[in-house]
Amino acid sequence: MSLEPVLVVGASRGIGAELVRRYLADGHHVHATVRDVSSSGELATVDGDLVLHQLDVRDSARAAELAAELSGAGLALVIHNAGINRGYSAAELMKVNAAAPIRLVELLLDAGAVRPGGVVAIMTSQLGARRGGTKGLGDYGESKAALNDHFRQRADDWGRAGVIAVVVHPGWVRTDMGGDSAPLSVEESVTGMHHLFAGLTAADHGRFWTWDGREHPW
Ligand SMILES: NC(=O)c1ccc[n+]([C@@H]2O[C@H](COP(=O)([O-])OP(=O)(O)OC[C@H]3O[C@@H](n4cnc5c(N)ncnc54)[C@H](OP(=O)(O)O)[C@@H]3O)[C@@H](O)[C@H]2O)c1
């Protein structure tokens, strides 16, 4: 019998794929989304109690369908990992990095997909931290700053809905996005976040965390 269900959104490669491997290794029932289920990237070779779902996070109709499919699933943990950086317009970055995670979390909560006390973690970046300043953060940083702003606007409601919701900086990680010179491996980043998620309590709700369990300034 598997442990409680977990959902990883954007899991074909990089940090998302390692999160799936880690929760499967723990014995969880894992739901993972990829853009193309017939070519699921790193998940094609993964064994375990895994259900793949198709989702391009820009597709709001499909996001609503997925939330309905997961209604009553009793998710103990939702990780919205999907994100983009270089090579996209500012508008596209806003759509994928800022708008999509908030919309999907709202849909999942409205559908009753997350169990009371469940954890919702959205992948942000330290590059989206304004730190009280007004300096431009670049298109990617601005998209993650907008995510953080939307998250803070919604956090009270999400807390009342009974979940523990956080945004997380995964560290600078060696992935397609992070590049070869990043200091952290996906395993190190995911080990830190795995520990962080397991220890979150209601007092940690609505906050910005780093992969290794430190609170990050907004
Ligand atoms: N790596 C770092 O150093 C770093 C630092 C700070 C924050 N982050 C954040 O951490 C998260 C994961 O980063 P990563 O380094 O693992 O990136 P990655 O290797 O580039 O992987 C990105 C993942 O997001 C998925 N994705 C992109 N656009 C999508 C869309 N429209 N719909 C659904 N899925 C989509 C990709 O799927 P496809 O394979 O289909 O493209 C892929 O699975 C991102 O949110 C990123 O901003 C990363």
PDB file of C-alpha atoms and ligand atoms in Angstrom:
ATOM      1  CA  MET A   1       0.000   0.000   0.000  1.00  0.00           C
ATOM      2  CA  SER A   2       1.462   3.337  -1.095  1.00  0.00           C
ATOM      3  CA  LEU A   3       1.935   6.374   1.098  1.00  0.00           C
ATOM      4  CA  GLU A   4      -0.275   9.447   0.621  1.00  0.00           C
ATOM      5  CA  PRO A   5      -0.560  10.902  -2.887  1.00  0.00           C
ATOM      6  CA  VAL A   6       1.757  13.624  -4.116  1.00  0.00           C
ATOM      7  CA  LEU A   7       1.426  15.772  -7.278  1.00  0.00           C
ATOM      8  CA  VAL A   8       4.425  17.195  -9.164  1.00  0.00           C
ATOM      9  CA  VAL A   9       3.546  19.658 -11.938  1.00  0.00           C
ATOM     10  CA  GLY A  10       6.163  19.953 -14.679  1.00  0.00           C
ATOM     11  CA  ALA A  11       8.096  16.743 -14.111  1.00  0.00           C
ATOM     12  CA  SER A  12       9.681  15.714 -17.431  1.00  0.00           C
ATOM     13  CA  ARG A  13      13.233  16.693 -16.471  1.00  0.00           C
ATOM     14  CA  GLY A  14      15.474  18.540 -14.024  1.00  0.00           C
ATOM     15  CA  ILE A  15      14.214  19.245 -10.519  1.00  0.00           C
ATOM     16  CA  GLY A  16      10.674  18.014 -11.266  1.00  0.00           C
ATOM     17  CA  ALA A  17      11.839  14.587 -12.433  1.00  0.00           C
ATOM     18  CA  GLU A  18      14.059  14.180  -9.356  1.00  0.00           C
ATOM     19  CA  LEU A  19      11.152  15.152  -7.072  1.00  0.00           C
ATOM     20  CA  VAL A  20       9.089  12.375  -8.679  1.00  0.00           C
ATOM     21  CA  ARG A  21      11.903   9.824  -8.235  1.00  0.00           C
ATOM     22  CA  ARG A  22      12.323  10.859  -4.582  1.00  0.00           C
ATOM     23  CA  TYR A  23       8.640  10.561  -3.610  1.00  0.00           C
ATOM     24  CA  LEU A  24       8.311   7.266  -5.494  1.00  0.00           C
ATOM     25  CA  ALA A  25      11.377   5.947  -3.648  1.00  0.00           C
ATOM     26  CA  ASP A  26       9.699   6.913  -0.364  1.00  0.00           C
ATOM     27  CA  GLY A  27       6.701   4.821  -1.372  1.00  0.00           C
ATOM     28  CA  HIS A  28       4.221   7.567  -2.243  1.00  0.00           C
ATOM     29  CA  HIS A  29       1.531   7.324  -4.896  1.00  0.00           C
ATOM     30  CA  VAL A  30       2.781  10.014  -7.288  1.00  0.00           C
ATOM     31  CA  HIS A  31       0.797  12.001  -9.846  1.00  0.00           C
ATOM     32  CA  ALA A  32       3.086  13.843 -12.267  1.00  0.00           C
ATOM     33  CA  THR A  33       2.292  16.151 -15.148  1.00  0.00           C
ATOM     34  CA  VAL A  34       4.220  16.353 -18.414  1.00  0.00           C
ATOM     35  CA  ARG A  35       3.414  18.207 -21.596  1.00  0.00           C
ATOM     36  CA  ASP A  36       3.561  15.062 -23.725  1.00  0.00           C
ATOM     37  CA  VAL A  37       2.725  11.732 -22.065  1.00  0.00           C
ATOM     38  CA  SER A  38       3.924   9.777 -25.121  1.00  0.00           C
ATOM     39  CA  SER A  39       7.402  11.248 -24.595  1.00  0.00           C
ATOM     40  CA  SER A  40       7.683  11.820 -20.860  1.00  0.00           C
ATOM     41  CA  GLY A  41      11.410  12.626 -20.756  1.00  0.00           C
ATOM     42  CA  GLU A  42      13.260  11.355 -17.673  1.00  0.00           C
ATOM     43  CA  LEU A  43      10.043   9.784 -16.343  1.00  0.00           C
ATOM     44  CA  ALA A  44       9.916   7.294 -19.224  1.00  0.00           C
ATOM     45  CA  THR A  45      12.356   5.039 -17.336  1.00  0.00           C
ATOM     46  CA  VAL A  46      10.995   5.502 -13.815  1.00  0.00           C
ATOM     47  CA  ASP A  47       9.388   2.617 -11.913  1.00  0.00           C
ATOM     48  CA  GLY A  48       6.867   2.872  -9.106  1.00  0.00           C
ATOM     49  CA  ASP A  49       3.358   3.945  -8.255  1.00  0.00           C
ATOM     50  CA  LEU A  50       3.263   6.757 -10.812  1.00  0.00           C
ATOM     51  CA  VAL A  51       0.331   8.209 -12.770  1.00  0.00           C
ATOM     52  CA  LEU A  52       1.232  10.541 -15.627  1.00  0.00           C
ATOM     53  CA  HIS A  53      -1.122  13.365 -16.602  1.00  0.00           C
ATOM     54  CA  GLN A  54      -0.869  15.598 -19.650  1.00  0.00           C
ATOM     55  CA  LEU A  55      -0.687  19.309 -18.863  1.00  0.00           C
ATOM     56  CA  ASP A  56       0.738  22.362 -20.510  1.00  0.00           C
ATOM     57  CA  VAL A  57       0.288  24.814 -17.663  1.00  0.00           C
ATOM     58  CA  ARG A  58      -0.680  27.587 -20.124  1.00  0.00           C
ATOM     59  CA  ASP A  59      -3.829  25.624 -21.026  1.00  0.00           C
ATOM     60  CA  SER A  60      -6.433  26.764 -18.492  1.00  0.00           C
ATOM     61  CA  ALA A  61      -9.146  24.421 -19.817  1.00  0.00           C
ATOM     62  CA  ARG A  62      -6.885  21.386 -19.397  1.00  0.00           C
ATOM     63  CA  ALA A  63      -5.817  22.636 -15.954  1.00  0.00           C
ATOM     64  CA  ALA A  64      -9.489  22.727 -14.922  1.00  0.00           C
ATOM     65  CA  GLU A  65     -10.004  19.212 -16.298  1.00  0.00           C
ATOM     66  CA  LEU A  66      -6.991  17.901 -14.365  1.00  0.00           C
ATOM     67  CA  ALA A  67      -8.239  19.513 -11.153  1.00  0.00           C
ATOM     68  CA  ALA A  68     -11.602  17.796 -11.669  1.00  0.00           C
ATOM     69  CA  GLU A  69      -9.815  14.461 -12.287  1.00  0.00           C
ATOM     70  CA  LEU A  70      -7.953  14.902  -8.989  1.00  0.00           C
ATOM     71  CA  SER A  71     -11.023  15.969  -7.033  1.00  0.00           C
ATOM     72  CA  GLY A  72     -11.086  14.049  -3.751  1.00  0.00           C
ATOM     73  CA  ALA A  73      -7.585  12.639  -4.401  1.00  0.00           C
ATOM     74  CA  GLY A  74      -6.448  13.636  -0.894  1.00  0.00           C
ATOM     75  CA  LEU A  75      -3.142  15.055  -2.113  1.00  0.00           C
ATOM     76  CA  ALA A  76      -0.742  15.455   0.813  1.00  0.00           C
ATOM     77  CA  LEU A  77       1.721  17.498  -1.231  1.00  0.00           C
ATOM     78  CA  VAL A  78       1.425  19.545  -4.433  1.00  0.00           C
ATOM     79  CA  ILE A  79       4.638  20.887  -5.977  1.00  0.00           C
ATOM     80  CA  HIS A  80       4.215  23.337  -8.848  1.00  0.00           C
ATOM     81  CA  ASN A  81       7.633  23.072 -10.464  1.00  0.00           C
ATOM     82  CA  ALA A  82       7.037  23.983 -14.138  1.00  0.00           C
ATOM     83  CA  GLY A  83       8.924  27.088 -15.176  1.00  0.00           C
ATOM     84  CA  ILE A  84      10.831  28.734 -18.012  1.00  0.00           C
ATOM     85  CA  ASN A  85      13.581  31.356 -18.245  1.00  0.00           C
ATOM     86  CA  ARG A  86      15.782  32.206 -21.259  1.00  0.00           C
ATOM     87  CA  GLY A  87      14.456  32.508 -24.814  1.00  0.00           C
ATOM     88  CA  TYR A  88      10.886  33.559 -24.002  1.00  0.00           C
ATOM     89  CA  SER A  89       9.104  36.913 -24.159  1.00  0.00           C
ATOM     90  CA  ALA A  90       8.254  38.781 -20.966  1.00  0.00           C
ATOM     91  CA  ALA A  91       4.561  38.002 -21.608  1.00  0.00           C
ATOM     92  CA  GLU A  92       5.232  34.269 -21.965  1.00  0.00           C
ATOM     93  CA  LEU A  93       7.328  34.260 -18.784  1.00  0.00           C
ATOM     94  CA  MET A  94       4.472  35.923 -16.904  1.00  0.00           C
ATOM     95  CA  LYS A  95       1.980  33.386 -18.254  1.00  0.00           C
ATOM     96  CA  VAL A  96       4.005  30.291 -17.306  1.00  0.00           C
ATOM     97  CA  ASN A  97       5.889  31.426 -14.186  1.00  0.00           C
ATOM     98  CA  ALA A  98       3.385  33.777 -12.529  1.00  0.00           C
ATOM     99  CA  ALA A  99      -0.182  33.188 -13.737  1.00  0.00           C
ATOM    100  CA  ALA A 100      -0.253  29.414 -14.263  1.00  0.00           C
ATOM    101  CA  PRO A 101       0.857  28.256 -10.782  1.00  0.00           C
ATOM    102  CA  ILE A 102      -1.666  30.480  -8.992  1.00  0.00           C
ATOM    103  CA  ARG A 103      -4.493  29.381 -11.315  1.00  0.00           C
ATOM    104  CA  LEU A 104      -3.723  25.679 -10.934  1.00  0.00           C
ATOM    105  CA  VAL A 105      -3.479  25.845  -7.136  1.00  0.00           C
ATOM    106  CA  GLU A 106      -6.836  27.667  -6.998  1.00  0.00           C
ATOM    107  CA  LEU A 107      -8.413  25.041  -9.254  1.00  0.00           C
ATOM    108  CA  LEU A 108      -7.014  22.188  -7.151  1.00  0.00           C
ATOM    109  CA  LEU A 109      -8.236  23.773  -3.912  1.00  0.00           C
ATOM    110  CA  ASP A 110     -11.670  24.504  -5.389  1.00  0.00           C
ATOM    111  CA  ALA A 111     -11.881  20.884  -6.568  1.00  0.00           C
ATOM    112  CA  GLY A 112     -11.040  19.584  -3.078  1.00  0.00           C
ATOM    113  CA  ALA A 113      -7.980  17.772  -4.414  1.00  0.00           C
ATOM    114  CA  VAL A 114      -5.687  18.625  -1.478  1.00  0.00           C
ATOM    115  CA  ARG A 115      -6.275  17.072   1.925  1.00  0.00           C
ATOM    116  CA  PRO A 116      -6.635  19.281   5.026  1.00  0.00           C
ATOM    117  CA  GLY A 117      -3.147  20.129   6.270  1.00  0.00           C
ATOM    118  CA  GLY A 118      -1.645  19.253   2.885  1.00  0.00           C
ATOM    119  CA  VAL A 119       1.386  21.186   1.637  1.00  0.00           C
ATOM    120  CA  VAL A 120       1.346  23.301  -1.536  1.00  0.00           C
ATOM    121  CA  ALA A 121       4.803  24.410  -2.705  1.00  0.00           C
ATOM    122  CA  ILE A 122       5.396  26.648  -5.722  1.00  0.00           C
ATOM    123  CA  MET A 123       8.873  26.896  -7.207  1.00  0.00           C
ATOM    124  CA  THR A 124      10.009  30.511  -7.262  1.00  0.00           C
ATOM    125  CA  SER A 125      13.533  31.940  -7.478  1.00  0.00           C
ATOM    126  CA  GLN A 126      15.800  34.158  -5.438  1.00  0.00           C
ATOM    127  CA  LEU A 127      15.973  36.238  -8.653  1.00  0.00           C
ATOM    128  CA  GLY A 128      12.342  37.216  -7.971  1.00  0.00           C
ATOM    129  CA  ALA A 129      13.124  38.731  -4.557  1.00  0.00           C
ATOM    130  CA  ARG A 130      12.661  42.512  -4.612  1.00  0.00           C
ATOM    131  CA  ARG A 131      14.184  42.816  -1.129  1.00  0.00           C
ATOM    132  CA  GLY A 132      12.173  46.001  -0.623  1.00  0.00           C
ATOM    133  CA  GLY A 133      13.766  47.703  -3.659  1.00  0.00           C
ATOM    134  CA  THR A 134      12.345  49.022  -6.908  1.00  0.00           C
ATOM    135  CA  LYS A 135      15.187  47.941  -9.241  1.00  0.00           C
ATOM    136  CA  GLY A 136      14.154  45.963 -12.328  1.00  0.00           C
ATOM    137  CA  LEU A 137      14.819  42.248 -11.938  1.00  0.00           C
ATOM    138  CA  GLY A 138      14.915  41.310 -15.637  1.00  0.00           C
ATOM    139  CA  ASP A 139      12.096  39.450 -17.390  1.00  0.00           C
ATOM    140  CA  TYR A 140      12.612  36.142 -15.539  1.00  0.00           C
ATOM    141  CA  GLY A 141      13.064  37.829 -12.142  1.00  0.00           C
ATOM    142  CA  GLU A 142      10.008  39.996 -12.721  1.00  0.00           C
ATOM    143  CA  SER A 143       7.904  36.920 -13.529  1.00  0.00           C
ATOM    144  CA  LYS A 144       8.953  35.209 -10.296  1.00  0.00           C
ATOM    145  CA  ALA A 145       8.433  38.483  -8.367  1.00  0.00           C
ATOM    146  CA  ALA A 146       4.897  38.618  -9.817  1.00  0.00           C
ATOM    147  CA  LEU A 147       4.391  34.998  -8.725  1.00  0.00           C
ATOM    148  CA  ASN A 148       5.525  35.937  -5.211  1.00  0.00           C
ATOM    149  CA  ASP A 149       3.183  38.966  -5.184  1.00  0.00           C
ATOM    150  CA  HIS A 150       0.181  36.886  -6.347  1.00  0.00           C
ATOM    151  CA  PHE A 151       1.071  34.194  -3.824  1.00  0.00           C
ATOM    152  CA  ARG A 152       1.119  36.699  -0.967  1.00  0.00           C
ATOM    153  CA  GLN A 153      -2.231  38.088  -2.106  1.00  0.00           C
ATOM    154  CA  ARG A 154      -3.800  34.606  -2.084  1.00  0.00           C
ATOM    155  CA  ALA A 155      -2.041  33.138   0.957  1.00  0.00           C
ATOM    156  CA  ASP A 156      -4.655  34.126   3.537  1.00  0.00           C
ATOM    157  CA  ASP A 157      -7.454  32.501   1.542  1.00  0.00           C
ATOM    158  CA  TRP A 158      -5.392  29.386   0.920  1.00  0.00           C
ATOM    159  CA  GLY A 159      -4.587  29.181   4.621  1.00  0.00           C
ATOM    160  CA  ARG A 160      -8.307  29.383   5.406  1.00  0.00           C
ATOM    161  CA  ALA A 161      -8.811  26.557   2.907  1.00  0.00           C
ATOM    162  CA  GLY A 162      -6.744  24.451   5.309  1.00  0.00           C
ATOM    163  CA  VAL A 163      -3.468  23.962   3.446  1.00  0.00           C
ATOM    164  CA  ILE A 164       0.121  24.984   4.199  1.00  0.00           C
ATOM    165  CA  ALA A 165       1.278  26.925   1.131  1.00  0.00           C
ATOM    166  CA  VAL A 166       4.800  28.210   0.499  1.00  0.00           C
ATOM    167  CA  VAL A 167       7.043  29.450  -2.296  1.00  0.00           C
ATOM    168  CA  VAL A 168      10.495  27.869  -2.536  1.00  0.00           C
ATOM    169  CA  HIS A 169      13.821  28.804  -4.114  1.00  0.00           C
ATOM    170  CA  PRO A 170      15.386  25.472  -5.108  1.00  0.00           C
ATOM    171  CA  GLY A 171      18.940  26.847  -5.127  1.00  0.00           C
ATOM    172  CA  TRP A 172      21.062  27.307  -8.249  1.00  0.00           C
ATOM    173  CA  VAL A 173      20.853  23.810  -9.656  1.00  0.00           C
ATOM    174  CA  ARG A 174      22.597  21.985 -12.531  1.00  0.00           C
ATOM    175  CA  THR A 175      19.659  21.486 -14.911  1.00  0.00           C
ATOM    176  CA  ASP A 176      18.881  22.638 -18.447  1.00  0.00           C
ATOM    177  CA  MET A 177      17.794  25.898 -16.836  1.00  0.00           C
ATOM    178  CA  GLY A 178      20.520  26.248 -14.209  1.00  0.00           C
ATOM    179  CA  GLY A 179      23.397  25.242 -16.514  1.00  0.00           C
ATOM    180  CA  ASP A 180      26.580  23.241 -15.906  1.00  0.00           C
ATOM    181  CA  SER A 181      28.282  25.722 -13.596  1.00  0.00           C
ATOM    182  CA  ALA A 182      25.514  25.717 -10.965  1.00  0.00           C
ATOM    183  CA  PRO A 183      26.838  24.569  -7.573  1.00  0.00           C
ATOM    184  CA  LEU A 184      23.999  22.197  -6.645  1.00  0.00           C
ATOM    185  CA  SER A 185      23.037  18.838  -8.120  1.00  0.00           C
ATOM    186  CA  VAL A 186      19.325  18.039  -8.512  1.00  0.00           C
ATOM    187  CA  GLU A 187      19.788  15.391  -5.818  1.00  0.00           C
ATOM    188  CA  GLU A 188      21.155  17.941  -3.311  1.00  0.00           C
ATOM    189  CA  SER A 189      18.383  20.455  -4.060  1.00  0.00           C
ATOM    190  CA  VAL A 190      15.643  17.844  -3.828  1.00  0.00           C
ATOM    191  CA  THR A 191      17.087  16.328  -0.636  1.00  0.00           C
ATOM    192  CA  GLY A 192      16.863  19.776   0.957  1.00  0.00           C
ATOM    193  CA  MET A 193      13.321  20.479  -0.259  1.00  0.00           C
ATOM    194  CA  HIS A 194      12.154  16.981   0.695  1.00  0.00           C
ATOM    195  CA  HIS A 195      13.316  17.673   4.255  1.00  0.00           C
ATOM    196  CA  LEU A 196      11.777  21.177   4.188  1.00  0.00           C
ATOM    197  CA  PHE A 197       8.357  19.969   2.984  1.00  0.00           C
ATOM    198  CA  ALA A 198       8.245  17.171   5.566  1.00  0.00           C
ATOM    199  CA  GLY A 199       8.809  19.629   8.406  1.00  0.00           C
ATOM    200  CA  LEU A 200       6.414  22.432   7.399  1.00  0.00           C
ATOM    201  CA  THR A 201       3.719  23.376   9.899  1.00  0.00           C
ATOM    202  CA  ALA A 202       0.846  25.874   9.819  1.00  0.00           C
ATOM    203  CA  ALA A 203       3.239  28.497  11.257  1.00  0.00           C
ATOM    204  CA  ASP A 204       5.316  28.266   8.056  1.00  0.00           C
ATOM    205  CA  HIS A 205       2.361  28.983   5.758  1.00  0.00           C
ATOM    206  CA  GLY A 206       2.564  32.001   3.418  1.00  0.00           C
ATOM    207  CA  ARG A 207       6.349  32.279   3.537  1.00  0.00           C
ATOM    208  CA  PHE A 208       9.290  32.194   1.106  1.00  0.00           C
ATOM    209  CA  TRP A 209      11.766  29.378   1.819  1.00  0.00           C
ATOM    210  CA  THR A 210      15.076  28.235   0.397  1.00  0.00           C
ATOM    211  CA  TRP A 211      15.795  24.627  -0.580  1.00  0.00           C
ATOM    212  CA  ASP A 212      17.852  24.191   2.597  1.00  0.00           C
ATOM    213  CA  GLY A 213      15.171  25.395   4.989  1.00  0.00           C
ATOM    214  CA  ARG A 214      16.043  29.068   5.496  1.00  0.00           C
ATOM    215  CA  GLU A 215      13.425  31.787   5.244  1.00  0.00           C
ATOM    216  CA  HIS A 216      14.120  34.071   2.249  1.00  0.00           C
ATOM    217  CA  PRO A 217      13.375  37.818   2.255  1.00  0.00           C
ATOM    218  CA  TRP A 218      10.709  38.969  -0.199  1.00  0.00           C
TER     219      TRP A 218
HETATM  220  N1  LIG B   1      17.723  25.351 -11.963  1.00  0.00           N
HETATM  221  C1  LIG B   1      17.865  26.437 -11.197  1.00  0.00           C
HETATM  222  O1  LIG B   1      18.988  26.846 -10.878  1.00  0.00           O
HETATM  223  C2  LIG B   1      16.636  27.168 -10.676  1.00  0.00           C
HETATM  224  C3  LIG B   1      16.845  28.251  -9.827  1.00  0.00           C
HETATM  225  C4  LIG B   1      15.729  28.943  -9.318  1.00  0.00           C
HETATM  226  C5  LIG B   1      14.459  28.518  -9.636  1.00  0.00           C
HETATM  227  N2  LIG B   1      14.290  27.450 -10.478  1.00  0.00           N
HETATM  228  C6  LIG B   1      12.900  27.062 -10.774  1.00  0.00           C
HETATM  229  O2  LIG B   1      12.737  25.667 -10.503  1.00  0.00           O
HETATM  230  C7  LIG B   1      11.793  25.090 -11.407  1.00  0.00           C
HETATM  231  C8  LIG B   1      12.405  23.900 -12.136  1.00  0.00           C
HETATM  232  O3  LIG B   1      13.584  24.331 -12.789  1.00  0.00           O
HETATM  233  P1  LIG B   1      14.576  23.331 -13.578  1.00  0.00           P
HETATM  234  O4  LIG B   1      15.927  23.889 -13.404  1.00  0.00           O
HETATM  235  O5  LIG B   1      14.303  21.912 -13.240  1.00  0.00           O
HETATM  236  O6  LIG B   1      14.121  23.654 -15.095  1.00  0.00           O
HETATM  237  P2  LIG B   1      14.199  22.763 -16.425  1.00  0.00           P
HETATM  238  O7  LIG B   1      15.250  21.741 -16.317  1.00  0.00           O
HETATM  239  O8  LIG B   1      14.276  23.765 -17.540  1.00  0.00           O
HETATM  240  O9  LIG B   1      12.755  22.035 -16.423  1.00  0.00           O
HETATM  241  C9  LIG B   1      11.610  22.815 -16.505  1.00  0.00           C
HETATM  242  C10 LIG B   1      10.397  21.924 -16.391  1.00  0.00           C
HETATM  243  O10 LIG B   1       9.243  22.761 -16.535  1.00  0.00           O
HETATM  244  C11 LIG B   1       8.415  22.188 -17.567  1.00  0.00           C
HETATM  245  N3  LIG B   1       7.656  23.229 -18.267  1.00  0.00           N
HETATM  246  C12 LIG B   1       8.121  24.339 -18.876  1.00  0.00           C
HETATM  247  N4  LIG B   1       7.109  25.003 -19.461  1.00  0.00           N
HETATM  248  C13 LIG B   1       5.979  24.291 -19.205  1.00  0.00           C
HETATM  249  C14 LIG B   1       4.607  24.447 -19.550  1.00  0.00           C
HETATM  250  N5  LIG B   1       4.185  25.472 -20.289  1.00  0.00           N
HETATM  251  N6  LIG B   1       3.732  23.521 -19.121  1.00  0.00           N
HETATM  252  C15 LIG B   1       4.136  22.464 -18.384  1.00  0.00           C
HETATM  253  N7  LIG B   1       5.425  22.237 -18.047  1.00  0.00           N
HETATM  254  C16 LIG B   1       6.326  23.150 -18.459  1.00  0.00           C
HETATM  255  C17 LIG B   1       9.399  21.517 -18.510  1.00  0.00           C
HETATM  256  O11 LIG B   1       8.702  20.613 -19.340  1.00  0.00           O
HETATM  257  P3  LIG B   1       9.171  20.307 -20.877  1.00  0.00           P
HETATM  258  O12 LIG B   1      10.218  19.231 -20.791  1.00  0.00           O
HETATM  259  O13 LIG B   1       7.924  19.876 -21.541  1.00  0.00           O
HETATM  260  O14 LIG B   1       9.732  21.591 -21.426  1.00  0.00           O
HETATM  261  C18 LIG B   1      10.345  20.871 -17.505  1.00  0.00           C
HETATM  262  O15 LIG B   1       9.801  19.678 -16.991  1.00  0.00           O
HETATM  263  C19 LIG B   1      11.381  26.244 -12.358  1.00  0.00           C
HETATM  264  O16 LIG B   1      10.177  26.814 -11.892  1.00  0.00           O
HETATM  265  C20 LIG B   1      12.519  27.240 -12.229  1.00  0.00           C
HETATM  266  O17 LIG B   1      12.119  28.558 -12.530  1.00  0.00           O
HETATM  267  C21 LIG B   1      15.342  26.767 -11.002  1.00  0.00           C
END
